[in-house]
Structure formats: structure tokens, C-alpha cells
Short mmCIF file of C-alpha atoms in Angstrom, two decimals:
data_model
loop_
_atom_site.label_atom_id
_atom_site.label_comp_id
_atom_site.label_asym_id
_atom_site.label_seq_id
_atom_site.Cartn_x
_atom_site.Cartn_y
_atom_site.Cartn_z
CA PRO U 214 -55.16 21.77 -38.56
CA GLY U 215 -52.56 19.15 -37.65
CA VAL U 216 -52.31 17.96 -41.24
CA GLY U 217 -51.99 21.51 -42.49
CA CYS U 218 -49.25 22.20 -39.99
CA ARG U 219 -47.32 19.16 -41.10
CA ASN U 220 -47.75 20.18 -44.70
CA GLN U 221 -46.45 23.63 -43.91
CA GLU U 222 -43.42 22.10 -42.15
CA GLU U 223 -42.82 19.86 -45.12
CA LYS U 224 -43.13 22.77 -47.51
CA LEU U 225 -40.84 24.86 -45.34
CA LEU U 226 -38.25 22.10 -45.19
CA GLN U 227 -38.38 21.61 -48.94
CA ASP U 228 -37.99 25.31 -49.53
CA LEU U 229 -35.05 25.57 -47.15
CA MET U 230 -33.26 22.55 -48.57
CA THR U 231 -33.61 23.73 -52.16
CA ASN U 232 -30.13 24.49 -53.47
CA TYR U 233 -28.75 23.95 -49.92
CA ASN U 234 -25.23 22.51 -49.77
CA ARG U 235 -24.40 21.15 -46.32
CA HIS U 236 -20.69 20.93 -47.14
CA LEU U 237 -20.26 24.71 -47.42
CA ARG U 238 -19.85 27.14 -44.56
CA PRO U 239 -23.00 29.20 -44.03
CA VAL U 240 -21.46 32.61 -44.74
CA PRO U 241 -22.28 35.03 -47.58
CA HIS U 242 -18.60 35.99 -47.91
CA GLY U 243 -15.59 33.72 -47.53
CA ASP U 244 -13.74 36.03 -45.13
CA GLN U 245 -16.53 36.01 -42.56
CA ILE U 246 -16.21 33.99 -39.35
CA ILE U 247 -18.99 31.86 -37.85
CA ASP U 248 -19.47 31.96 -34.09
CA VAL U 249 -20.07 28.50 -32.61
CA THR U 250 -20.88 28.30 -28.90
CA LEU U 251 -20.26 25.20 -26.81
CA LYS U 252 -21.62 23.93 -23.53
CA LEU U 253 -20.90 20.56 -21.93
CA THR U 254 -23.39 18.93 -19.56
CA LEU U 255 -22.11 15.96 -17.58
CA THR U 256 -24.66 13.27 -16.75
CA ASN U 257 -22.36 10.51 -15.53
CA LEU U 258 -18.70 10.16 -14.68
CA ILE U 259 -18.62 6.50 -15.62
CA SER U 260 -15.07 5.52 -14.70
CA LEU U 261 -11.41 6.39 -14.69
CA ASN U 262 -9.27 3.45 -15.70
CA GLU U 263 -5.90 4.14 -14.12
CA ARG U 264 -4.09 1.32 -15.88
CA GLU U 265 -5.26 2.42 -19.34
CA GLU U 266 -5.29 6.11 -18.35
CA THR U 267 -8.77 6.52 -19.78
CA LEU U 268 -11.65 8.68 -18.57
CA THR U 269 -15.12 7.51 -19.61
CA THR U 270 -17.94 10.06 -19.39
CA ASN U 271 -21.53 10.39 -20.50
CA VAL U 272 -22.22 13.95 -21.67
CA TRP U 273 -24.53 16.20 -23.68
CA ILE U 274 -22.81 18.63 -26.04
CA GLU U 275 -24.78 21.80 -26.66
CA MET U 276 -23.77 23.68 -29.82
CA GLN U 277 -25.30 26.82 -31.31
CA TRP U 278 -24.52 28.73 -34.49
CA SER U 279 -26.33 30.68 -37.19
CA ASP U 280 -27.01 29.63 -40.80
CA TYR U 281 -28.35 32.48 -42.94
CA ARG U 282 -29.61 29.99 -45.55
CA LEU U 283 -32.12 28.55 -43.06
CA GLN U 284 -34.09 31.74 -42.42
CA TRP U 285 -37.82 32.11 -43.16
CA ASP U 286 -40.79 34.35 -42.53
CA PRO U 287 -43.10 32.59 -40.05
CA LYS U 288 -46.12 34.40 -41.47
CA LYS U 289 -45.69 32.60 -44.80
CA TYR U 290 -45.55 29.17 -43.14
CA ASP U 291 -48.46 29.15 -40.74
CA ASN U 292 -46.41 30.93 -38.04
CA ILE U 293 -43.93 28.06 -37.55
CA GLN U 294 -41.42 29.24 -34.93
CA LEU U 295 -39.28 26.10 -34.68
CA LEU U 296 -38.28 23.50 -37.21
CA ARG U 297 -36.71 20.13 -36.46
CA VAL U 298 -34.28 19.07 -39.14
CA PRO U 299 -32.11 15.93 -39.29
CA SER U 300 -28.56 16.92 -38.45
CA THR U 301 -27.26 15.03 -41.48
CA MET U 302 -29.05 17.51 -43.76
CA VAL U 303 -27.43 20.73 -42.51
CA TRP U 304 -23.93 22.08 -42.16
CA LEU U 305 -22.20 21.04 -38.92
CA PRO U 306 -19.09 22.65 -37.42
CA ASP U 307 -17.44 19.17 -37.20
CA ILE U 308 -16.34 19.72 -33.59
CA VAL U 309 -14.74 16.56 -32.23
CA LEU U 310 -13.06 15.33 -29.05
CA GLU U 311 -9.42 15.75 -29.88
CA ASN U 312 -7.95 13.66 -27.03
CA ASN U 313 -10.14 10.60 -27.47
CA ILE U 314 -8.52 7.26 -26.70
CA ASP U 315 -10.44 4.84 -28.91
CA GLY U 316 -10.52 6.65 -32.24
CA THR U 317 -14.18 7.68 -31.86
CA PHE U 318 -14.11 11.39 -32.59
CA GLU U 319 -17.81 11.83 -33.26
CA ILE U 320 -20.85 11.95 -31.04
CA THR U 321 -22.91 8.85 -30.26
CA LEU U 322 -26.27 9.82 -31.80
CA TYR U 323 -26.95 12.38 -34.52
CA THR U 324 -30.11 13.92 -33.14
CA ASN U 325 -32.20 16.55 -34.92
CA VAL U 326 -31.18 20.17 -34.91
CA LEU U 327 -33.63 22.88 -33.87
CA VAL U 328 -33.81 25.74 -36.37
CA SER U 329 -35.33 29.14 -35.57
CA PRO U 330 -36.76 31.59 -38.15
CA ASP U 331 -33.69 33.84 -37.85
CA GLY U 332 -31.42 30.95 -38.86
CA SER U 333 -30.20 30.15 -35.34
CA ILE U 334 -29.42 26.45 -34.93
CA TYR U 335 -29.46 24.57 -31.64
CA TRP U 336 -28.00 21.06 -31.45
CA LEU U 337 -27.83 18.88 -28.36
CA PRO U 338 -26.40 15.44 -29.20
CA PRO U 339 -25.49 12.88 -26.49
CA ALA U 340 -22.11 11.18 -26.39
CA ILE U 341 -20.13 8.64 -24.41
CA TYR U 342 -16.50 9.66 -24.60
CA ARG U 343 -13.34 7.80 -23.68
CA SER U 344 -10.70 10.49 -23.35
CA ALA U 345 -7.04 10.27 -22.46
CA CYS U 346 -6.16 11.29 -18.91
CA ALA U 347 -2.57 11.27 -17.67
CA ILE U 348 -2.58 9.54 -14.28
CA HIS U 349 -0.26 10.70 -11.51
CA VAL U 350 0.19 7.68 -9.24
CA THR U 351 2.48 9.26 -6.65
CA TYR U 352 -0.17 9.38 -3.92
CA PHE U 353 -2.35 6.46 -5.01
CA PRO U 354 -4.90 5.67 -3.54
CA PHE U 355 -5.08 9.09 -1.85
CA ASP U 356 -4.67 10.94 -5.11
CA TRP U 357 -6.52 13.48 -7.19
CA GLN U 358 -6.42 13.74 -10.97
CA ASN U 359 -6.82 16.55 -13.48
CA CYS U 360 -8.49 15.18 -16.61
CA THR U 361 -9.38 17.23 -19.66
CA MET U 362 -11.75 16.95 -22.59
CA VAL U 363 -10.40 18.94 -25.53
CA PHE U 364 -12.82 19.96 -28.29
CA GLN U 365 -11.82 21.55 -31.57
CA SER U 366 -12.96 21.74 -35.15
CA GLN U 367 -11.51 19.00 -37.25
CA THR U 368 -11.05 21.05 -40.44
CA TYR U 369 -11.79 24.71 -39.69
CA SER U 370 -9.31 27.15 -38.24
CA ALA U 371 -9.94 30.17 -36.05
CA ASN U 372 -10.12 32.28 -39.22
CA GLU U 373 -13.23 30.36 -40.30
CA ILE U 374 -15.14 29.51 -37.13
CA ASN U 375 -14.87 31.06 -33.71
CA LEU U 376 -15.36 28.63 -30.83
CA LEU U 377 -16.95 30.29 -27.82
CA LEU U 378 -18.35 29.23 -24.48
CA THR U 379 -22.10 29.60 -24.12
CA VAL U 380 -23.49 32.76 -22.55
CA GLU U 381 -26.54 32.37 -20.31
CA GLU U 382 -28.28 35.28 -18.60
CA GLY U 383 -25.41 37.56 -19.51
CA GLN U 384 -22.79 35.28 -17.93
CA THR U 385 -20.30 33.10 -19.76
CA VAL U 386 -20.66 29.44 -18.76
CA GLU U 387 -17.02 28.73 -17.88
CA TRP U 388 -17.69 25.37 -16.29
CA ILE U 389 -19.08 21.93 -17.01
CA SER U 390 -22.78 21.98 -16.28
CA ILE U 391 -24.31 19.29 -14.09
CA ASP U 392 -28.01 18.63 -13.95
CA PRO U 393 -28.72 17.42 -10.38
CA GLU U 394 -31.75 15.43 -11.52
CA ALA U 395 -29.93 13.59 -14.31
CA PHE U 396 -26.44 13.29 -12.81
CA THR U 397 -25.33 9.93 -11.38
CA GLU U 398 -22.62 10.20 -8.75
CA ASN U 399 -19.54 8.05 -9.13
CA GLY U 400 -18.71 5.69 -6.26
CA GLU U 401 -14.94 6.14 -6.51
CA TRP U 402 -14.43 9.77 -7.49
CA VAL U 403 -15.81 13.10 -6.32
CA ILE U 404 -15.67 16.16 -8.57
CA LYS U 405 -13.79 19.05 -6.96
CA HIS U 406 -13.61 21.51 -9.86
CA ARG U 407 -15.03 21.53 -13.40
CA PRO U 408 -13.81 24.71 -15.19
CA ALA U 409 -13.78 25.39 -18.92
CA ARG U 410 -11.43 27.54 -20.98
CA LYS U 411 -10.82 28.55 -24.55
CA ILE U 412 -7.22 28.24 -25.70
CA ILE U 413 -5.79 29.95 -28.77
CA ASN U 414 -2.33 29.24 -30.16
CA SER U 415 -1.15 26.99 -27.37
CA GLU U 416 2.52 26.40 -26.69
CA HIS U 417 2.54 23.53 -29.20
CA PHE U 418 1.99 25.92 -32.15
CA THR U 419 3.99 28.87 -33.44
CA PRO U 420 2.42 32.16 -34.62
CA ASP U 421 3.17 31.12 -38.20
CA ASP U 422 0.78 28.19 -37.93
CA ILE U 423 -2.89 28.38 -38.77
CA GLN U 424 -4.90 30.01 -36.01
CA TYR U 425 -5.29 27.22 -33.50
CA GLN U 426 -8.14 27.14 -31.00
CA GLN U 427 -9.54 24.69 -28.52
CA VAL U 428 -12.25 24.60 -25.92
CA VAL U 429 -10.98 22.61 -22.96
CA PHE U 430 -13.23 21.24 -20.22
CA TYR U 431 -11.40 20.24 -17.03
CA LEU U 432 -12.46 17.64 -14.49
CA ILE U 433 -10.45 17.86 -11.27
CA ILE U 434 -11.50 14.81 -9.27
CA GLN U 435 -10.51 13.44 -5.86
CA ARG U 436 -10.47 9.71 -5.16
CA LYS U 437 -12.61 8.27 -2.38
CA PRO U 438 -10.06 5.99 -0.65
CA LEU U 439 -12.45 4.07 1.62
CA PHE U 440 -12.52 1.02 -0.67
CA TYR U 441 -8.73 0.71 -0.63
CA ILE U 442 -8.51 1.41 3.11
CA ILE U 443 -10.92 -1.40 3.97
CA ASN U 444 -9.78 -3.98 1.42
CA ILE U 445 -6.02 -3.39 1.18
CA ILE U 446 -4.52 -1.02 3.73
CA VAL U 447 -6.18 -2.29 6.93
CA PRO U 448 -5.57 -6.01 6.17
CA CYS U 449 -2.00 -5.21 5.17
CA VAL U 450 -1.34 -3.28 8.39
CA LEU U 451 -2.86 -6.03 10.55
CA ILE U 452 -0.93 -8.79 8.81
CA SER U 453 2.30 -6.82 9.01
CA ALA U 454 1.74 -6.20 12.72
CA MET U 455 1.90 -9.97 13.20
CA ALA U 456 5.52 -9.88 12.04
CA VAL U 457 6.33 -7.49 14.89
CA LEU U 458 4.54 -9.75 17.39
CA VAL U 459 6.99 -12.61 16.73
CA TYR U 460 9.29 -10.93 19.25
CA PHE U 461 6.98 -12.21 21.98
CA LEU U 462 7.94 -15.79 21.09
CA PRO U 463 10.82 -17.34 23.09
CA ALA U 464 14.30 -16.47 21.93
CA LYS U 465 15.04 -20.11 21.08
CA ALA U 466 11.90 -20.37 18.88
CA GLY U 467 13.74 -18.97 15.88
CA GLY U 468 12.19 -21.44 13.46
CA GLN U 469 8.66 -20.42 14.38
CA LYS U 470 9.63 -16.75 14.15
CA CYS U 471 11.00 -17.19 10.65
CA THR U 472 7.92 -19.15 9.58
CA VAL U 473 5.52 -16.44 10.73
CA SER U 474 7.62 -13.64 9.22
CA ILE U 475 8.00 -15.36 5.86
CA ASN U 476 4.24 -16.00 5.70
CA VAL U 477 3.67 -12.29 6.34
CA LEU U 478 6.21 -11.50 3.62
CA LEU U 479 4.30 -13.66 1.14
CA ALA U 480 1.03 -11.92 2.04
CA GLN U 481 2.65 -8.53 1.46
CA THR U 482 3.87 -9.72 -1.93
CA VAL U 483 0.29 -10.63 -2.87
CA PHE U 484 -0.91 -7.14 -1.91
CA LEU U 485 1.90 -5.58 -3.95
CA PHE U 486 0.87 -7.70 -6.93
CA LEU U 487 -2.74 -6.49 -6.60
CA ILE U 488 -1.59 -2.87 -6.59
CA ALA U 489 0.61 -3.46 -9.65
CA GLN U 490 -2.47 -4.64 -11.56
CA LYS U 491 -4.33 -1.42 -10.72
CA VAL U 492 -1.88 1.37 -11.53
CA PRO U 493 -0.37 2.10 -14.96
CA GLU U 494 2.96 0.57 -15.90
CA THR U 495 5.09 3.65 -15.41
CA SER U 496 8.55 4.29 -14.00
CA GLN U 497 7.97 8.00 -13.46
CA ALA U 498 6.66 7.55 -9.92
CA VAL U 499 6.00 4.88 -7.32
CA PRO U 500 2.51 4.78 -5.76
CA LEU U 501 2.28 5.73 -2.11
CA ILE U 502 0.78 2.39 -1.18
CA GLY U 503 3.57 0.69 -3.14
CA LYS U 504 6.12 2.59 -1.07
CA TYR U 505 4.33 1.52 2.10
CA LEU U 506 4.24 -2.15 1.10
CA THR U 507 7.93 -2.03 0.18
CA PHE U 508 8.66 -0.45 3.56
CA LEU U 509 6.74 -3.22 5.33
CA MET U 510 8.57 -5.88 3.33
CA VAL U 511 11.93 -4.39 4.35
CA VAL U 512 10.83 -4.38 8.02
CA THR U 513 9.72 -8.01 7.74
CA VAL U 514 13.02 -9.07 6.15
CA VAL U 515 14.92 -7.33 8.96
CA ILE U 516 12.77 -9.23 11.48
CA VAL U 517 13.66 -12.54 9.79
CA VAL U 518 17.38 -11.67 9.88
CA ASN U 519 17.05 -10.68 13.52
CA ALA U 520 15.32 -13.98 14.35
CA VAL U 521 18.19 -15.92 12.78
CA ILE U 522 20.80 -13.92 14.71
CA VAL U 523 18.95 -14.30 18.03
CA LEU U 524 18.56 -18.04 17.45
CA ASN U 525 22.29 -18.33 16.78
CA ILE U 526 23.09 -16.50 20.03
CA SER U 527 20.54 -18.43 22.11
CA LEU U 528 21.95 -21.81 21.09
CA ARG U 529 25.53 -20.97 22.01
CA THR U 530 27.25 -23.02 24.72
CA PRO U 531 30.43 -22.57 26.76
CA ASN U 532 32.01 -25.26 24.64
CA THR U 533 31.70 -23.15 21.46
CA HIS U 534 31.72 -19.55 22.67
CA SER U 535 33.07 -17.62 25.60
CA MET U 536 31.10 -14.62 26.84
CA SER U 537 33.23 -11.57 27.50
CA GLN U 538 32.76 -9.47 30.59
CA ARG U 539 31.74 -6.46 28.51
CA VAL U 540 28.95 -8.41 26.82
CA ARG U 541 27.82 -9.79 30.18
CA GLN U 542 27.84 -6.33 31.75
CA VAL U 543 25.93 -4.65 28.90
CA CYS U 544 23.44 -7.39 28.02
CA LEU U 545 22.80 -8.88 31.46
CA HIS U 546 23.02 -5.85 33.73
CA LEU U 547 22.83 -2.51 31.90
CA LEU U 548 20.23 -3.02 29.15
CA PRO U 549 17.71 -5.08 31.20
CA HIS U 550 17.55 -2.25 33.72
CA TYR U 551 16.55 0.29 31.05
CA LEU U 552 14.29 -2.13 29.19
CA GLY U 553 12.32 -3.07 32.29
CA MET U 554 13.25 -6.74 32.03
CA HIS U 555 13.29 -8.97 35.12
CA MET U 556 16.50 -10.97 35.18
CA PRO U 557 17.12 -13.92 37.54
CA GLU U 558 19.23 -13.05 40.57
CA GLU U 559 22.74 -14.44 40.65
CA THR U 560 23.69 -16.58 43.69
CA PRO U 561 27.09 -15.64 45.11
CA GLY U 562 29.72 -18.29 44.64
CA PRO U 563 33.36 -18.80 43.88
CA PRO U 564 34.63 -17.15 40.74
CA ARG U 565 34.37 -19.26 37.66
CA ALA U 566 37.55 -20.62 36.22
CA ALA U 567 38.19 -20.32 32.56
CA ARG U 568 36.53 -23.24 30.84
CA ARG U 569 38.41 -25.12 28.23
CA ARG U 570 36.65 -26.00 25.02
CA SER U 571 37.23 -29.71 25.71
CA SER U 572 35.30 -29.74 29.02
CA LEU U 573 32.05 -30.56 27.30
CA GLY U 574 33.57 -33.63 25.68
CA LEU U 575 34.90 -34.86 29.03
CA MET U 576 31.53 -34.37 30.69
CA VAL U 577 29.74 -36.18 27.89
CA LYS U 578 32.12 -39.13 28.31
CA ALA U 579 31.56 -39.07 32.05
CA ASP U 580 27.80 -39.10 31.56
CA GLU U 581 28.10 -42.06 29.18
CA TYR U 582 30.25 -43.88 31.71
CA MET U 583 27.72 -43.24 34.49
CA LEU U 584 24.92 -44.61 32.33
CA TRP U 585 26.94 -47.66 31.30
CA LYS U 586 28.10 -48.78 34.77
CA ALA U 587 26.06 -49.27 37.89
CA ARG U 588 26.28 -46.42 40.39
CA THR U 589 27.96 -48.42 43.16
CA GLU U 590 30.52 -49.69 40.68
CA LEU U 591 31.25 -46.12 39.69
CA LEU U 592 31.61 -44.99 43.29
CA PHE U 593 33.63 -47.91 44.49
CA GLU U 594 35.89 -49.00 41.73
CA LYS U 595 37.63 -51.69 43.85
CA GLN U 596 34.46 -53.08 45.40
CA LYS U 597 33.14 -55.94 43.28
CA GLU U 598 30.24 -56.89 45.44
CA ARG U 599 27.77 -54.07 45.98
CA ASP U 600 25.23 -55.92 48.11
CA GLY U 601 26.02 -55.83 51.78
CA LEU U 602 28.64 -53.05 51.55
CA MET U 603 27.04 -50.86 54.19
CA LYS U 604 26.30 -53.89 56.31
CA THR U 605 29.99 -54.85 56.28
CA VAL U 606 31.08 -51.38 57.34
CA LEU U 607 28.52 -51.23 60.13
CA GLU U 608 29.45 -54.70 61.39
CA LYS U 609 33.11 -53.70 61.67
CA ILE U 610 32.28 -50.57 63.63
CA GLY U 611 29.69 -52.44 65.72
CA ARG U 612 32.23 -55.01 66.90
CA GLY U 613 34.44 -52.22 68.21
CA LEU U 614 31.55 -50.66 70.09
CA GLU U 615 30.45 -53.98 71.62
CA SER U 616 33.81 -54.63 73.20
CA GLY U 617 33.67 -51.31 75.00
CA SER U 618 37.37 -50.88 74.53
CA ALA U 619 38.69 -47.74 72.93
CA GLN U 620 41.46 -49.75 71.37
CA ASP U 621 38.99 -52.12 69.73
CA PHE U 622 36.88 -49.19 68.48
CA CYS U 623 39.88 -47.49 66.91
CA GLN U 624 40.91 -50.77 65.35
CA SER U 625 37.40 -51.22 63.87
CA LEU U 626 37.48 -47.70 62.43
CA GLU U 627 40.86 -48.42 60.95
CA GLU U 628 39.50 -51.57 59.31
CA ALA U 629 36.50 -49.65 57.81
CA GLY U 630 38.65 -46.68 56.77
CA PRO U 631 39.29 -47.63 53.12
CA GLU U 632 35.61 -48.10 52.42
CA ILE U 633 34.67 -44.82 54.10
CA ARG U 634 37.47 -42.98 52.28
CA ALA U 635 36.25 -44.39 48.97
CA CYS U 636 32.72 -43.17 49.74
CA VAL U 637 33.96 -39.69 50.59
CA ASP U 638 36.09 -39.50 47.45
CA ALA U 639 33.16 -40.63 45.34
CA CYS U 640 30.85 -38.04 46.92
CA ASN U 641 33.41 -35.32 46.28
CA HIS U 642 33.69 -36.43 42.68
CA ILE U 643 29.91 -36.32 42.27
CA ALA U 644 29.73 -32.88 43.89
CA ASN U 645 32.46 -31.51 41.63
CA ALA U 646 30.81 -32.99 38.53
CA THR U 647 27.42 -31.59 39.54
CA ARG U 648 28.93 -28.17 40.23
CA GLU U 649 30.65 -28.20 36.85
CA GLN U 650 27.42 -29.23 35.14
CA ASN U 651 25.54 -26.42 36.89
CA ASP U 652 28.16 -23.92 35.76
CA PHE U 653 27.79 -25.21 32.21
CA SER U 654 23.99 -24.86 32.34
CA SER U 655 24.28 -21.42 33.92
CA GLU U 656 26.52 -20.13 31.13
CA SER U 657 24.20 -21.60 28.49
CA GLU U 658 21.29 -19.86 30.19
CA GLU U 659 23.19 -16.59 30.04
CA TRP U 660 23.39 -16.85 26.25
CA ILE U 661 19.63 -17.36 26.16
CA LEU U 662 19.20 -14.25 28.30
CA VAL U 663 21.42 -12.30 25.90
CA GLY U 664 19.15 -13.44 23.06
CA ARG U 665 16.11 -12.23 25.02
CA VAL U 666 17.70 -8.82 25.55
CA ILE U 667 18.54 -8.49 21.84
CA ASP U 668 14.97 -9.53 21.03
CA ARG U 669 13.57 -6.84 23.31
CA VAL U 670 15.82 -4.14 21.83
CA CYS U 671 14.91 -5.13 18.27
CA PHE U 672 11.22 -5.27 19.20
CA ILE U 673 11.30 -1.68 20.43
CA ILE U 674 13.18 -0.54 17.33
CA MET U 675 10.96 -2.42 14.85
CA ALA U 676 7.72 -1.45 16.58
CA SER U 677 8.75 2.22 16.62
CA LEU U 678 9.83 2.02 12.99
CA PHE U 679 6.56 0.32 12.01
CA VAL U 680 4.38 2.89 13.78
CA CYS U 681 6.38 5.94 12.70
CA GLY U 682 6.64 4.72 9.11
CA THR U 683 2.92 4.00 8.91
CA VAL U 684 1.93 7.34 10.39
CA GLY U 685 4.47 9.27 8.31
CA ILE U 686 3.46 7.75 4.99
CA PHE U 687 -0.24 8.27 5.53
CA LEU U 688 0.31 11.82 6.78
CA MET U 689 1.78 12.50 3.35
CA ALA U 690 -1.49 11.26 1.89
CA HIS U 691 -3.52 13.43 4.26
CA PHE U 692 -1.89 16.61 2.98
CA ASN U 693 -2.33 15.65 -0.66
CA GLN U 694 -5.65 17.34 -1.32
CA ALA U 695 -7.12 18.80 -4.48
CA PRO U 696 -6.29 22.53 -4.83
CA ALA U 697 -8.75 25.10 -3.55
CA LEU U 698 -8.74 26.85 -6.94
CA PRO U 699 -8.79 25.17 -10.36
CA PHE U 700 -5.81 27.08 -11.74
CA PRO U 701 -2.80 28.28 -9.70
CA GLY U 702 -2.69 32.05 -9.49
CA ASP U 703 -6.21 32.46 -10.89
CA PRO U 704 -8.67 33.58 -8.18
CA LYS U 705 -11.74 32.63 -10.21
CA GLN U 706 -13.81 29.69 -8.97
CA TYR U 707 -15.32 28.87 -12.39
CA LEU U 708 -18.64 27.98 -10.81
CA PRO U 709 -22.18 29.33 -11.29
#
């Protein structure tokens, strides 16, 4: 029976193909229109290449139409109810993917068509399509994209074939079908909506043109941002936070501050370069993560400039700069109180005289002189012999005490007077020099304190700017969600 059945199929195929021309439309009259139904089944959303703006999908295209030349009476052919015919032997509606990106308009494999006795043809070829998809990078990597797959007949107009969406169980299939058992989920994108529509005479064509029709399948997909959060955003935020932490270094450590900040700036540049390799080369919009990296780079540059300014202030001395009372009042008394900074208490003393710019030079010369000459020579300029000086003074006073006479004691004091006066003058000179040196160090320390106050103010500003900018930018991403409905103003869900 098997051989007979095959013979009947062969005979049926030969009978059907006799005088059959696959290049002609299967209509008895030229003014008739052939209905061709379409259904798209998605098995794998392979990838979306943002840089090339290309969507790669693995699909099955289900097409049905009727060919009156392929009808037969099953009773004459051993009750054959279904005939498998190579698709290259019958007329095909030449439906192609109009927005392909690689020039491959056709399907991947020309499978057999299934022919029924009434002439109905069912064709289910597989295809891997690379279609164009305009990428909107404004909210990358928290974005969603609307990609389309546009199918149309390559040579036939709407006056010759009528493209329709498949009807199943009395309902039009206005969506991309997904077989849960065969579908492979994409690791980067999640499908939010998958509607389908037929478009006739779109805005690109005038009514005078040939009847224009398309069947458009939409894929509205939302990106899963976890990969970019873990590998780019979190490291970038942590590295950028280090630039803010440089304010905890001493005010005079400006070199170390600049080194840390510039290293952070270089790391941010690397991240920006990685993002530039991912998104398309477009000037229409700047990616959200690109905006964030640029914001962080600006903050880091401001921190470097601030470190240079604070270092300049901290290294000032009374010889080069004079601190005004307003600066001293604001930076050493007013701001530390509001910033919670503990400032050293001032010891009461005589008011400081205005220091001349040459005082530092005089003190340096005095220091050199003190190092060059022995201390006793410095104190007693007229005394050439240092050894025994105190002994000489004590001997003179002792002789006056031994005599027991007040006159002798006064005379001994008078004899030791020049040496004692020289000692007192030298001690006064040392005290004045030490007091002047302490005043010099105190004023230099005040400039360092001013640098600390500026550091604290800038730290509060930069930390607040860093936190607010980070939260604000990513709140923008949080509200950028795929729409609840596929088409604005259309309440239909386009789902089974």
C-alpha cells in the first residue's frame, strides 16, 4: 500500500504540474485579487546591535493563499488529503523583509509547501533576519526600543494581492506569536509588546501611487540594565567618590590631592571610551550614562582646581600676603562655627603690629648669624673669652659680700654691672626675636586654617553636588519605562 500511495502522489504531482506556470498569479481573471495571510512566530531574539542599529531575529513566517490550479478530487488519487510540493515549483507571493540591513530579502530555507485538495497552500519557512532598527540612545542603558519588521510583496501591488493577518479561531492574530517551548529568552532585552498591523498607503506615498501595503510587526523591548550597572555604573560611582574623599587629606597636601583626582579623571575617560564603542555614532542625542560621566568629569576637574587654590592659600606667609580682618573674621570665626570645625583657641596678647614684607629677610639673616657664631659670642659681643664669664661675675660679687661692707658690695656690683647689663640686653633680644618668630608662625598657621575652611566648604558643596547629580540622573532613568500600550491613543493590547 505504501508503494501505491507514493505512486498516487507522484501521479497527482505530475498531473498538477502539467501546464503549470509558477511565474503567473493563480487567478482565472487578471482583475481578481489573491488573499495572502501572514503570521510571524518568534523563536529567538538573537541580538540588537546598537552601534550598527541592527536587530537580529530567528523567526518562522507562516503564509497561506489559494491556487485554483492545484485542486484535485481526493477520490481519484487514493484519498490523498495533503500533498507536499517543493516551494520552487509553485507560485509564491514573493513577500520579503523590506527593512533588511544586509541585502538578504529572502527566507533562509525554501521548505516544502503543503497543498490541500481545495487548492489552499500553507508555507512555513524559517528565516534569520537582520532588520534595521533606529536606536534612541537618550536613556542608554536604561532605554527601551521600538523595532519593526516590515513585510511587503516585492512586485505585486494591493490591486493584485491582498496582504492580511492570519485569523485563528475567529480572531485576527494582531501580534507576533511566541511558542513558549521553542522560544529562547534574550539575556539583555525583555519583550514588552509585540503588535502587528497592516498599513495601506502610508505617509510616504500619495494616492496617485500604486496601492501600497505593508504588514508591520513591532517589537517593543526594554533593556535589562543589570550588566551595565555592575560593570560600568557601580565602578564608576565608587571611583568618582574617591575624588570627593581627597578633601580629607591635609590642606597642604595639594600634590597628593591632584594626583588622586587626575587618576580618577583618567579612569572616567576610560569608561567614557567604553560607552562610545557601544552606542551608535550619532549627534542627535547624548546617552544618559554619557551625561553622567561628563558630569563626574566636570566635578573632578573642579576638585583639582580647588586643590590648587587651597594649596596656594595654605603656603602663604606673612612675608608674601597680609590677611585682612574681614577674611580672618569670616574664615576663622564665622564659617568654622557653622561647619562644626574645632579651631585652636587664641591666647590673649598685645595687638600685632603691621609686619613689613622685609621682616622675613631680616629674621633669616639673624638665624644665619646665630648659626654662624657661637651663642656666647652673639650674646656678649665685647666679651672675647667665653669660658669663666660667670665665674668672673660671681667672684666680683663674692668679694663684696666677704668684706661685709655695704660700700664694698656696691662697688662689686658696679664692677659687674656691664656684664650683667649685656646679659639682660641679650636676653631681651632673644625674647623679642622669639616673640617675632612665634607671630610669624602663628600667621602662617592662620593661612593653613583658612585653607582647611575652604576645603571643608568645597567638600560639602562637591559631596552634595555628587549625590544630587547621581540621584537626579538615575531618577530620570527610573521614569523612562516602556509604554503601557503599544500605540498611543489606541486602547488595544494586541495580545492573545
